[in-house]
Short mmCIF file of C-alpha atoms and ligand atoms in Angstrom, two decimals:
data_model
loop_
_atom_site.label_atom_id
_atom_site.label_comp_id
_atom_site.label_asym_id
_atom_site.label_seq_id
_atom_site.Cartn_x
_atom_site.Cartn_y
_atom_site.Cartn_z
CA UNK A 26 -23.86 -31.26 3.23
CA UNK A 27 -20.47 -30.07 2.00
CA UNK A 28 -20.18 -26.39 1.16
CA UNK A 29 -19.15 -24.83 -2.15
CA UNK A 30 -15.69 -24.97 -3.66
CA UNK A 31 -13.94 -21.62 -3.42
CA UNK A 32 -10.83 -20.65 -5.34
CA UNK A 33 -8.95 -17.63 -4.00
CA UNK A 34 -6.44 -15.98 -6.34
CA UNK A 35 -3.60 -14.43 -4.33
CA UNK A 36 -2.38 -15.00 -0.77
CA UNK A 37 -1.89 -11.45 0.51
CA UNK A 38 -3.85 -10.02 3.45
CA UNK A 39 -7.16 -10.12 1.60
CA UNK A 40 -6.73 -13.64 0.17
CA UNK A 41 -5.42 -15.14 3.43
CA UNK A 42 -8.16 -13.53 5.53
CA UNK A 43 -10.86 -14.71 3.13
CA UNK A 44 -9.35 -18.22 3.05
CA UNK A 45 -9.24 -18.36 6.85
CA UNK A 46 -12.78 -17.12 7.48
CA UNK A 47 -14.39 -19.20 4.73
CA UNK A 48 -12.52 -22.41 5.53
CA UNK A 49 -13.66 -21.94 9.17
CA UNK A 50 -17.22 -21.96 7.84
CA UNK A 51 -16.67 -25.29 6.10
CA UNK A 52 -16.05 -24.12 2.53
CA UNK A 53 -13.57 -26.14 0.50
CA UNK A 54 -10.94 -23.45 -0.13
CA UNK A 55 -8.05 -23.55 -2.61
CA UNK A 56 -5.58 -20.67 -2.75
CA UNK A 57 -3.44 -20.02 -5.83
CA UNK A 58 -0.43 -17.74 -5.36
CA UNK A 59 2.12 -16.82 -8.01
CA UNK A 60 4.95 -16.26 -5.51
CA UNK A 61 6.72 -18.96 -3.49
CA UNK A 62 5.33 -17.51 -0.23
CA UNK A 63 2.15 -15.80 1.00
CA UNK A 64 1.82 -12.16 2.11
CA UNK A 65 2.81 -10.30 -1.06
CA UNK A 66 5.13 -7.41 -0.16
CA UNK A 67 4.14 -7.78 3.54
CA UNK A 68 6.02 -11.10 3.82
CA UNK A 69 9.08 -10.58 6.04
CA UNK A 70 12.37 -11.48 4.38
CA UNK A 71 15.90 -11.13 5.73
CA UNK A 72 19.02 -9.32 4.61
CA UNK A 73 21.61 -11.11 6.75
CA UNK A 74 20.05 -10.90 10.21
CA UNK A 75 17.87 -7.91 9.34
CA UNK A 76 14.14 -8.41 8.71
CA UNK A 77 12.36 -6.19 6.21
CA UNK A 78 9.33 -6.04 3.93
CA UNK A 79 8.86 -4.43 0.51
CA UNK A 80 8.48 -0.90 1.83
CA UNK A 81 7.43 -0.33 5.44
CA UNK A 82 4.04 -1.96 6.08
CA UNK A 83 2.72 -0.35 9.24
CA UNK A 84 -0.70 -1.46 10.38
CA UNK A 85 -3.07 1.49 10.95
CA UNK A 86 -6.81 1.29 11.40
CA UNK A 87 -9.91 2.74 12.98
CA UNK A 88 -11.57 -0.67 12.86
CA UNK A 89 -11.43 -2.44 16.24
CA UNK A 90 -12.64 -5.77 14.77
CA UNK A 91 -9.86 -5.77 12.19
CA UNK A 92 -7.26 -4.85 14.80
CA UNK A 93 -8.44 -7.55 17.23
CA UNK A 94 -8.53 -10.16 14.48
CA UNK A 95 -4.96 -9.40 13.40
CA UNK A 96 -3.75 -9.10 17.00
CA UNK A 97 -5.17 -12.54 17.82
CA UNK A 98 -2.74 -14.05 15.25
CA UNK A 99 0.29 -11.77 15.65
CA UNK A 100 0.51 -9.51 18.72
CA UNK A 101 0.81 -5.91 17.63
CA UNK A 102 3.39 -3.57 19.17
CA UNK A 103 1.71 -0.17 19.20
CA UNK A 104 3.54 3.00 18.22
CA UNK A 105 3.05 6.23 16.29
CA UNK A 106 4.85 6.75 13.00
CA UNK A 107 6.53 10.03 12.12
CA UNK A 108 8.33 10.77 8.88
CA UNK A 109 10.32 13.53 7.22
CA UNK A 110 10.79 14.77 3.69
CA UNK A 111 14.08 15.88 2.13
CA UNK A 112 13.71 19.01 0.03
CA UNK A 113 16.71 19.30 -2.26
CA UNK A 114 16.05 22.94 -3.13
CA UNK A 115 16.36 23.94 0.56
CA UNK A 116 18.89 21.18 1.35
CA UNK A 117 16.76 20.53 4.40
CA UNK A 118 14.53 17.89 6.02
CA UNK A 119 11.05 18.94 7.11
CA UNK A 120 8.29 17.09 8.91
CA UNK A 121 6.04 15.19 6.58
CA UNK A 122 3.03 15.59 6.39
CA UNK A 123 3.61 19.33 6.14
CA UNK A 124 3.39 21.25 9.42
CA UNK A 125 2.51 24.93 9.85
CA UNK A 126 5.37 25.23 12.39
CA UNK A 127 7.92 24.26 9.72
CA UNK A 128 6.88 26.90 7.19
CA UNK A 129 8.78 29.85 8.78
CA UNK A 130 11.97 27.74 8.60
CA UNK A 131 11.82 27.68 4.80
CA UNK A 132 14.02 30.18 2.89
CA UNK A 133 11.09 31.24 0.68
CA UNK A 134 8.65 31.59 3.57
CA UNK A 135 7.47 35.08 2.56
CA UNK A 136 6.41 33.87 -0.87
CA UNK A 137 4.81 30.74 0.63
CA UNK A 138 2.82 32.85 3.11
CA UNK A 139 1.52 35.05 0.26
CA UNK A 140 0.50 32.00 -1.76
CA UNK A 141 -1.23 30.41 1.22
CA UNK A 142 -3.21 33.60 1.75
CA UNK A 143 -4.32 33.53 -1.91
CA UNK A 144 -5.22 29.84 -1.55
CA UNK A 145 -7.24 30.59 1.58
CA UNK A 146 -9.21 33.31 -0.18
CA UNK A 147 -9.75 31.23 -3.32
CA UNK A 148 -11.75 28.10 -4.03
CA UNK A 149 -10.42 24.56 -4.15
CA UNK A 150 -10.15 23.30 -7.71
CA UNK A 151 -11.26 19.71 -8.20
CA UNK A 152 -10.43 19.35 -11.91
CA UNK A 153 -7.50 17.03 -11.21
CA UNK A 154 -4.87 16.18 -8.60
CA UNK A 155 -2.44 18.91 -9.66
CA UNK A 156 -5.08 21.63 -9.73
CA UNK A 157 -6.37 20.50 -6.34
CA UNK A 158 -2.96 20.77 -4.69
CA UNK A 159 -2.07 24.06 -6.38
CA UNK A 160 -5.33 25.57 -5.19
CA UNK A 161 -4.85 24.13 -1.68
CA UNK A 162 -1.22 25.06 -0.93
CA UNK A 163 0.03 27.31 -3.77
CA UNK A 164 2.85 26.74 -6.28
CA UNK A 165 5.91 26.97 -3.98
CA UNK A 166 4.88 24.23 -1.53
CA UNK A 167 3.41 22.19 -4.37
CA UNK A 168 6.71 22.26 -6.22
CA UNK A 169 8.73 21.38 -3.12
CA UNK A 170 6.63 18.60 -1.61
CA UNK A 171 4.16 17.28 -4.14
CA UNK A 172 5.04 17.77 -7.80
CA UNK A 173 8.13 15.62 -8.41
CA UNK A 174 7.36 13.23 -5.57
CA UNK A 175 3.97 12.37 -6.94
CA UNK A 176 5.24 11.94 -10.51
CA UNK A 177 8.01 9.69 -9.25
CA UNK A 178 5.75 7.74 -6.90
CA UNK A 179 3.16 7.06 -9.61
CA UNK A 180 5.60 6.87 -12.54
CA UNK A 181 3.60 9.43 -14.50
CA UNK A 182 4.60 12.43 -16.63
CA UNK A 183 2.01 14.85 -15.31
CA UNK A 184 0.02 15.07 -12.10
CA UNK A 185 -2.93 16.18 -14.19
CA UNK A 186 -3.33 12.48 -15.04
CA UNK A 187 -4.45 11.80 -11.47
CA UNK A 188 -7.99 12.51 -10.37
CA UNK A 189 -8.72 15.18 -7.74
CA UNK A 190 -10.72 12.64 -5.72
CA UNK A 191 -7.44 10.95 -5.11
CA UNK A 192 -5.88 13.63 -2.88
CA UNK A 193 -3.38 11.14 -1.44
CA UNK A 194 -0.66 13.53 -0.21
CA UNK A 195 -1.18 14.01 3.55
CA UNK A 196 -4.31 11.92 3.20
CA UNK A 197 -6.38 14.93 2.15
CA UNK A 198 -5.17 17.37 4.83
CA UNK A 199 -2.99 19.94 3.07
CA UNK A 200 -1.05 21.26 6.09
CA UNK A 201 -1.19 19.91 9.63
CA UNK A 202 -1.37 21.98 12.77
CA UNK A 203 0.11 20.16 15.77
CA UNK A 204 -0.38 16.43 15.18
CA UNK A 205 2.82 15.30 13.47
CA UNK A 206 1.89 11.59 13.30
CA UNK A 207 1.71 10.18 9.80
CA UNK A 208 -1.44 8.21 10.58
CA UNK A 209 -4.13 9.53 12.90
CA UNK A 210 -5.77 6.11 13.33
CA UNK A 211 -6.64 4.74 16.75
CA UNK A 212 -4.87 1.41 16.20
CA UNK A 213 -1.39 1.46 14.73
CA UNK A 214 1.77 -0.56 15.04
CA UNK A 215 3.57 -3.63 13.79
CA UNK A 216 3.89 -7.24 15.05
CA UNK A 217 6.29 -7.92 17.94
CA UNK A 218 7.51 -11.04 16.12
CA UNK A 219 10.74 -10.64 14.22
CA UNK A 220 9.03 -12.39 11.32
CA UNK A 221 6.41 -9.62 11.24
CA UNK A 222 3.07 -10.69 9.78
CA UNK A 223 4.34 -14.06 8.48
CA UNK A 224 2.50 -16.14 11.08
CA UNK A 225 -0.72 -14.35 10.21
CA UNK A 226 -0.47 -15.60 6.64
CA UNK A 227 0.71 -19.11 7.47
CA UNK A 228 -1.88 -19.70 10.20
CA UNK A 229 -4.68 -18.26 8.07
CA UNK A 230 -3.93 -20.79 5.34
CA UNK A 231 -3.75 -23.87 7.58
CA UNK A 232 -7.17 -25.20 6.55
CA UNK A 233 -6.91 -24.41 2.83
CA UNK A 234 -5.19 -26.15 -0.05
CA UNK A 235 -2.42 -23.78 -1.12
CA UNK A 236 -0.53 -23.86 -4.41
CA UNK A 237 2.49 -21.57 -4.59
CA UNK A 238 4.29 -20.50 -7.76
CA UNK A 239 0.94 -20.87 -9.45
CA UNK A 240 -0.09 -17.96 -11.63
CA UNK A 241 -3.70 -17.74 -12.77
CA UNK A 242 -3.78 -16.75 -16.43
CA UNK A 243 -7.36 -17.49 -17.48
CA UNK A 244 -10.88 -17.80 -16.16
CA UNK A 245 -13.54 -19.92 -17.80
CA UNK A 246 -16.58 -18.53 -16.03
CA UNK A 247 -19.09 -20.62 -18.04
CA UNK A 248 -17.46 -23.90 -17.06
CA UNK A 249 -16.38 -22.65 -13.62
CA UNK A 250 -12.64 -23.14 -13.61
CA UNK A 251 -9.44 -21.12 -13.64
CA UNK A 252 -6.25 -22.06 -15.44
CA UNK A 253 -2.84 -21.83 -13.80
CA UNK A 254 0.42 -23.54 -14.77
CA UNK A 255 -1.49 -25.61 -17.37
CA UNK A 256 -3.73 -27.00 -14.64
CA UNK A 257 -7.45 -26.37 -14.13
CA UNK A 258 -8.95 -25.54 -10.74
CA UNK A 259 -12.73 -25.84 -10.51
CA UNK A 260 -14.76 -23.44 -8.44
CA UNK A 261 -18.30 -22.56 -7.45
CA UNK A 262 -17.14 -19.20 -6.10
CA UNK A 263 -14.08 -17.30 -7.30
CA UNK A 264 -12.39 -14.64 -5.16
CA UNK A 265 -9.83 -12.54 -6.95
CA UNK A 266 -7.22 -10.54 -5.04
CA UNK A 267 -4.65 -10.57 -7.86
CA UNK A 268 -3.94 -8.54 -11.00
CA UNK A 269 -7.26 -8.26 -12.83
CA UNK A 270 -5.86 -7.77 -16.34
CA UNK A 271 -3.72 -10.95 -16.10
CA UNK A 272 -6.59 -13.25 -15.24
CA UNK A 273 -8.84 -11.79 -17.96
CA UNK A 274 -6.06 -12.27 -20.54
CA UNK A 275 -5.57 -8.49 -20.95
CA UNK A 276 -8.70 -8.30 -23.07
CA UNK A 277 -9.33 -4.63 -22.17
CA UNK A 278 -5.64 -3.70 -22.11
CA UNK A 279 -2.90 -3.58 -19.50
CA UNK A 280 -3.56 -1.84 -16.19
CA UNK A 281 -0.85 0.53 -14.97
CA UNK A 282 1.07 -0.12 -11.76
CA UNK A 283 3.96 1.70 -10.19
CA UNK A 284 6.63 -0.80 -9.13
CA UNK A 285 9.55 -0.85 -6.69
CA UNK A 286 12.66 -2.80 -5.98
CA UNK A 287 14.30 -2.54 -2.60
CA UNK A 288 18.00 -1.93 -2.03
CA UNK A 289 18.91 -3.04 1.50
CA UNK A 290 21.95 -1.29 3.02
CA UNK A 291 23.44 -2.32 6.39
CA UNK A 292 24.93 0.61 8.34
CA UNK A 293 27.45 0.41 11.22
CA UNK A 294 25.17 2.18 13.71
CA UNK A 295 22.25 1.22 15.96
CA UNK A 296 19.82 3.32 13.90
CA UNK A 297 20.00 5.06 10.56
CA UNK A 298 18.31 8.24 11.83
CA UNK A 299 19.33 9.51 15.30
CA UNK A 300 15.91 10.95 16.00
CA UNK A 301 13.88 8.10 17.57
CA UNK A 302 10.65 9.51 16.10
CA UNK A 303 11.58 9.32 12.43
CA UNK A 304 10.87 6.01 10.70
CA UNK A 305 11.61 7.05 7.15
CA UNK A 306 12.46 9.96 4.88
CA UNK A 307 10.69 10.80 1.63
CA UNK A 308 12.83 12.17 -1.18
CA UNK A 309 10.80 14.72 -3.07
CA UNK A 310 13.28 15.54 -5.84
CA UNK A 311 14.56 13.67 -8.86
CA UNK A 312 16.51 11.02 -6.90
CA UNK A 313 15.83 7.49 -8.29
CA UNK A 314 14.28 6.43 -4.96
CA UNK A 315 11.14 7.55 -3.16
CA UNK A 316 11.98 6.63 0.43
CA UNK A 317 14.81 5.64 2.74
CA UNK A 318 13.51 3.57 5.64
CA UNK A 319 15.18 3.02 9.02
CA UNK A 320 13.81 -0.52 9.22
CA UNK A 321 14.72 -1.29 12.83
CA UNK A 322 12.28 1.41 13.91
CA UNK A 323 9.57 -0.69 12.28
CA UNK A 324 10.68 -4.20 13.23
CA UNK A 325 12.36 -3.48 16.61
CA UNK A 326 15.07 -5.99 15.68
CA UNK A 327 17.87 -6.28 18.29
CA UNK A 328 21.20 -5.62 16.61
CA UNK A 329 24.38 -3.52 16.81
CA UNK A 330 24.00 -2.58 13.15
CA UNK A 331 20.91 -1.38 11.31
CA UNK A 332 19.19 -1.72 7.97
CA UNK A 333 18.36 1.18 5.69
CA UNK A 334 16.28 0.36 2.63
CA UNK A 335 16.03 2.47 -0.50
CA UNK A 336 12.85 2.13 -2.52
CA UNK A 337 13.85 2.33 -6.17
CA UNK A 338 11.40 2.77 -9.01
CA UNK A 339 11.06 -0.35 -11.10
CA UNK A 340 9.12 -1.70 -14.07
CA UNK A 341 9.70 -5.26 -12.82
CA UNK A 342 6.97 -5.27 -10.15
CA UNK A 343 3.29 -4.29 -10.29
CA UNK A 344 2.59 -2.82 -6.85
CA UNK A 345 0.70 0.47 -6.71
CA UNK A 346 -2.46 0.51 -8.88
CA UNK A 347 -2.09 3.76 -10.80
CA UNK A 348 -5.05 6.01 -10.06
CA UNK A 349 -4.99 7.82 -13.40
CA UNK A 350 -8.11 8.56 -15.42
CA UNK A 351 -6.82 6.18 -18.14
CA UNK A 352 -6.26 3.24 -15.80
CA UNK A 353 -9.48 3.72 -13.86
CA UNK A 354 -11.36 3.65 -17.17
CA UNK A 355 -9.66 0.39 -18.18
CA UNK A 356 -10.48 -1.14 -14.81
CA UNK A 357 -14.13 -0.10 -15.19
CA UNK A 358 -14.26 -2.01 -18.48
CA UNK A 359 -13.04 -5.18 -16.76
CA UNK A 360 -15.42 -4.57 -13.88
CA UNK A 361 -18.44 -4.21 -16.14
CA UNK A 362 -17.79 -7.78 -17.33
CA UNK A 363 -17.03 -9.49 -14.01
CA UNK A 364 -18.81 -12.85 -14.19
CA UNK A 365 -21.32 -14.10 -11.65
CA UNK A 366 -19.89 -15.87 -8.59
CA UNK A 367 -16.79 -13.68 -8.97
CA UNK A 368 -15.79 -11.42 -6.08
CA UNK A 369 -12.99 -8.85 -6.27
CA UNK A 370 -11.39 -7.78 -3.00
CA UNK A 371 -8.10 -6.25 -1.91
CA UNK A 372 -5.86 -3.68 -3.44
CA UNK A 373 -5.31 -5.42 -6.76
CA UNK A 374 -8.75 -6.99 -6.98
CA UNK A 375 -10.44 -3.59 -6.60
CA UNK A 376 -7.60 -1.61 -8.24
CA UNK A 377 -7.58 0.95 -5.43
CA UNK A 378 -4.90 2.59 -3.32
CA UNK A 379 -5.85 1.03 0.01
CA UNK A 380 -4.10 -0.35 3.08
CA UNK A 381 -3.80 -3.52 5.16
CA UNK A 382 -6.88 -2.73 7.22
CA UNK A 383 -9.02 -2.43 4.06
CA UNK A 384 -7.77 -5.78 2.74
CA UNK A 385 -8.76 -7.54 5.99
CA UNK A 386 -12.04 -5.64 6.29
CA UNK A 387 -13.10 -6.45 2.73
CA UNK A 388 -12.42 -10.16 3.32
CA UNK A 389 -14.48 -10.02 6.53
CA UNK A 390 -17.37 -8.35 4.70
CA UNK A 391 -17.22 -10.91 1.91
CA UNK A 392 -17.25 -13.78 4.39
CA UNK A 393 -20.40 -12.27 5.98
CA UNK A 394 -21.99 -11.86 2.55
CA UNK A 395 -21.29 -15.46 1.51
CA UNK A 396 -22.57 -16.79 4.83
C1 FAD B 401 5.67 -0.22 -0.89
C2 FAD B 401 4.34 -0.33 -0.19
C3 FAD B 401 4.21 0.09 1.14
C4 FAD B 401 2.98 -0.02 1.79
N1 FAD B 401 2.88 0.39 3.09
C5 FAD B 401 1.70 0.22 3.75
C6 FAD B 401 1.58 0.59 5.11
O1 FAD B 401 2.52 1.10 5.74
N2 FAD B 401 0.39 0.35 5.73
C7 FAD B 401 -0.70 -0.18 5.07
O2 FAD B 401 -1.76 -0.37 5.68
N3 FAD B 401 -0.61 -0.52 3.78
C8 FAD B 401 0.57 -0.34 3.12
N4 FAD B 401 0.66 -0.72 1.81
C9 FAD B 401 -0.51 -1.35 1.18
C10 FAD B 401 -0.82 -2.71 1.78
O3 FAD B 401 0.37 -3.42 2.02
C11 FAD B 401 -1.76 -3.44 0.86
O4 FAD B 401 -2.96 -2.68 0.75
C12 FAD B 401 -2.14 -4.83 1.35
O5 FAD B 401 -1.02 -5.57 1.72
C13 FAD B 401 -2.90 -5.46 0.20
O6 FAD B 401 -3.19 -6.79 0.45
P1 FAD B 401 -3.92 -7.59 -0.71
O7 FAD B 401 -4.12 -8.96 -0.24
O8 FAD B 401 -5.11 -6.83 -1.16
O9 FAD B 401 -2.91 -7.53 -1.95
P2 FAD B 401 -1.46 -8.17 -2.11
O10 FAD B 401 -0.72 -8.19 -0.83
O11 FAD B 401 -0.85 -7.47 -3.27
O12 FAD B 401 -1.77 -9.69 -2.48
C14 FAD B 401 -2.14 -10.09 -3.75
C15 FAD B 401 -1.46 -11.41 -4.01
O13 FAD B 401 -1.92 -11.90 -5.26
C16 FAD B 401 -0.83 -12.51 -5.93
N5 FAD B 401 -1.19 -12.50 -7.36
C17 FAD B 401 -1.34 -11.44 -8.19
N6 FAD B 401 -1.73 -11.83 -9.41
C18 FAD B 401 -1.82 -13.19 -9.37
C19 FAD B 401 -2.17 -14.20 -10.33
N7 FAD B 401 -2.49 -13.87 -11.59
N8 FAD B 401 -2.16 -15.50 -9.93
C20 FAD B 401 -1.82 -15.85 -8.66
N9 FAD B 401 -1.47 -14.94 -7.72
C21 FAD B 401 -1.48 -13.63 -8.06
C22 FAD B 401 0.35 -11.62 -5.57
O14 FAD B 401 1.57 -12.31 -5.73
C23 FAD B 401 0.05 -11.29 -4.11
O15 FAD B 401 0.65 -12.19 -3.22
C24 FAD B 401 1.87 -0.57 1.12
C25 FAD B 401 1.99 -0.98 -0.21
C26 FAD B 401 3.21 -0.86 -0.87
C27 FAD B 401 3.31 -1.31 -2.30
#
């Protein structure tokens, strides 16, 4: 007996993994992707001979099954990632996440030490993101490392808009003592292949029908079809990994996303940053970019020159689901009306700030659930 028809919206990590696992089980899988390629921002593109993605996309995970699954498609080169942050006020780069050892190097160390003592004696405030960070590290460090960076990163006017559950900076650890790696996860790295994760996406889709440049703009849940490019695609099961508001015709309003465009710059040196440990620099001030990435550190591309990318803020792309109280409320309204046989996975499908490992893991869990 033939299995159900599945339509997957979006061909990023979550959509491709779901398509692979479910087509292996005999489902009839169709994937609809608005772009001309799979992978979303994780698709490797080239500036001249230099490979890059939309922002560095390092794999990091505690999940051995996810790591082994990915590694069986694209062999992962393991490394630890370290980053720095440029603080304009001090005209200085410091380790990022914040390190106790760096604090005495700061010109306002005395004041910082006083504020940290007050923070230590006080209680953490969970009213919102800003209050959390002020109560955790005091105003001086907050202003240097968190305040402007977070507003820029999330394209918001006030950090009070973000919830305290979403601690985000330093992944919930205010100041580190010793371990200067950005990610503490057991498995971390990036594919050896110069085309990065591309083979993962292409191989995952081999047994599915894939339609590129096909944007889903409507779901008819009663009749069981989605509409894209004036065509209908019938389904028994619908898996959404794309922008939720678009496919529900914005009926509960537009969800907020923070977008980026990338400016690739080739430099006449082997690496952009001399220090072999530093992969990228965060810019915490009012510069129009959030990060400068030394991309060869990520891709290991062989070349006499190197590629630096600047991540500029942009309204043109919808990348980071904004974790503000307003947007989470809008998403909840959509969620309360998700139809039956509809499954939301991935970063856009669930409207959460999550990583590659989560996208793969959620697709694995869904495949188990569907049987
Ligand atoms: C700049 C940046 C840097 C990041 N760095 C890291 C990192 O270092 N490590 C890490 O683990 N994670 C990182 N992430 C997050 C990680 O890349 C994502 O969590 C992961 O790739 C999400 O995969 P996904 O399949 O859920 O979503 P996506 O990759 O976004 O895939 C969704 C797909 O759906 C398509 N789509 C959307 N709407 C529609 C529609 N209406 N119709 C048809 N198609 C549609 C999109 O084009 C896209 O291809 C980063 C994210 C960003 C933005």
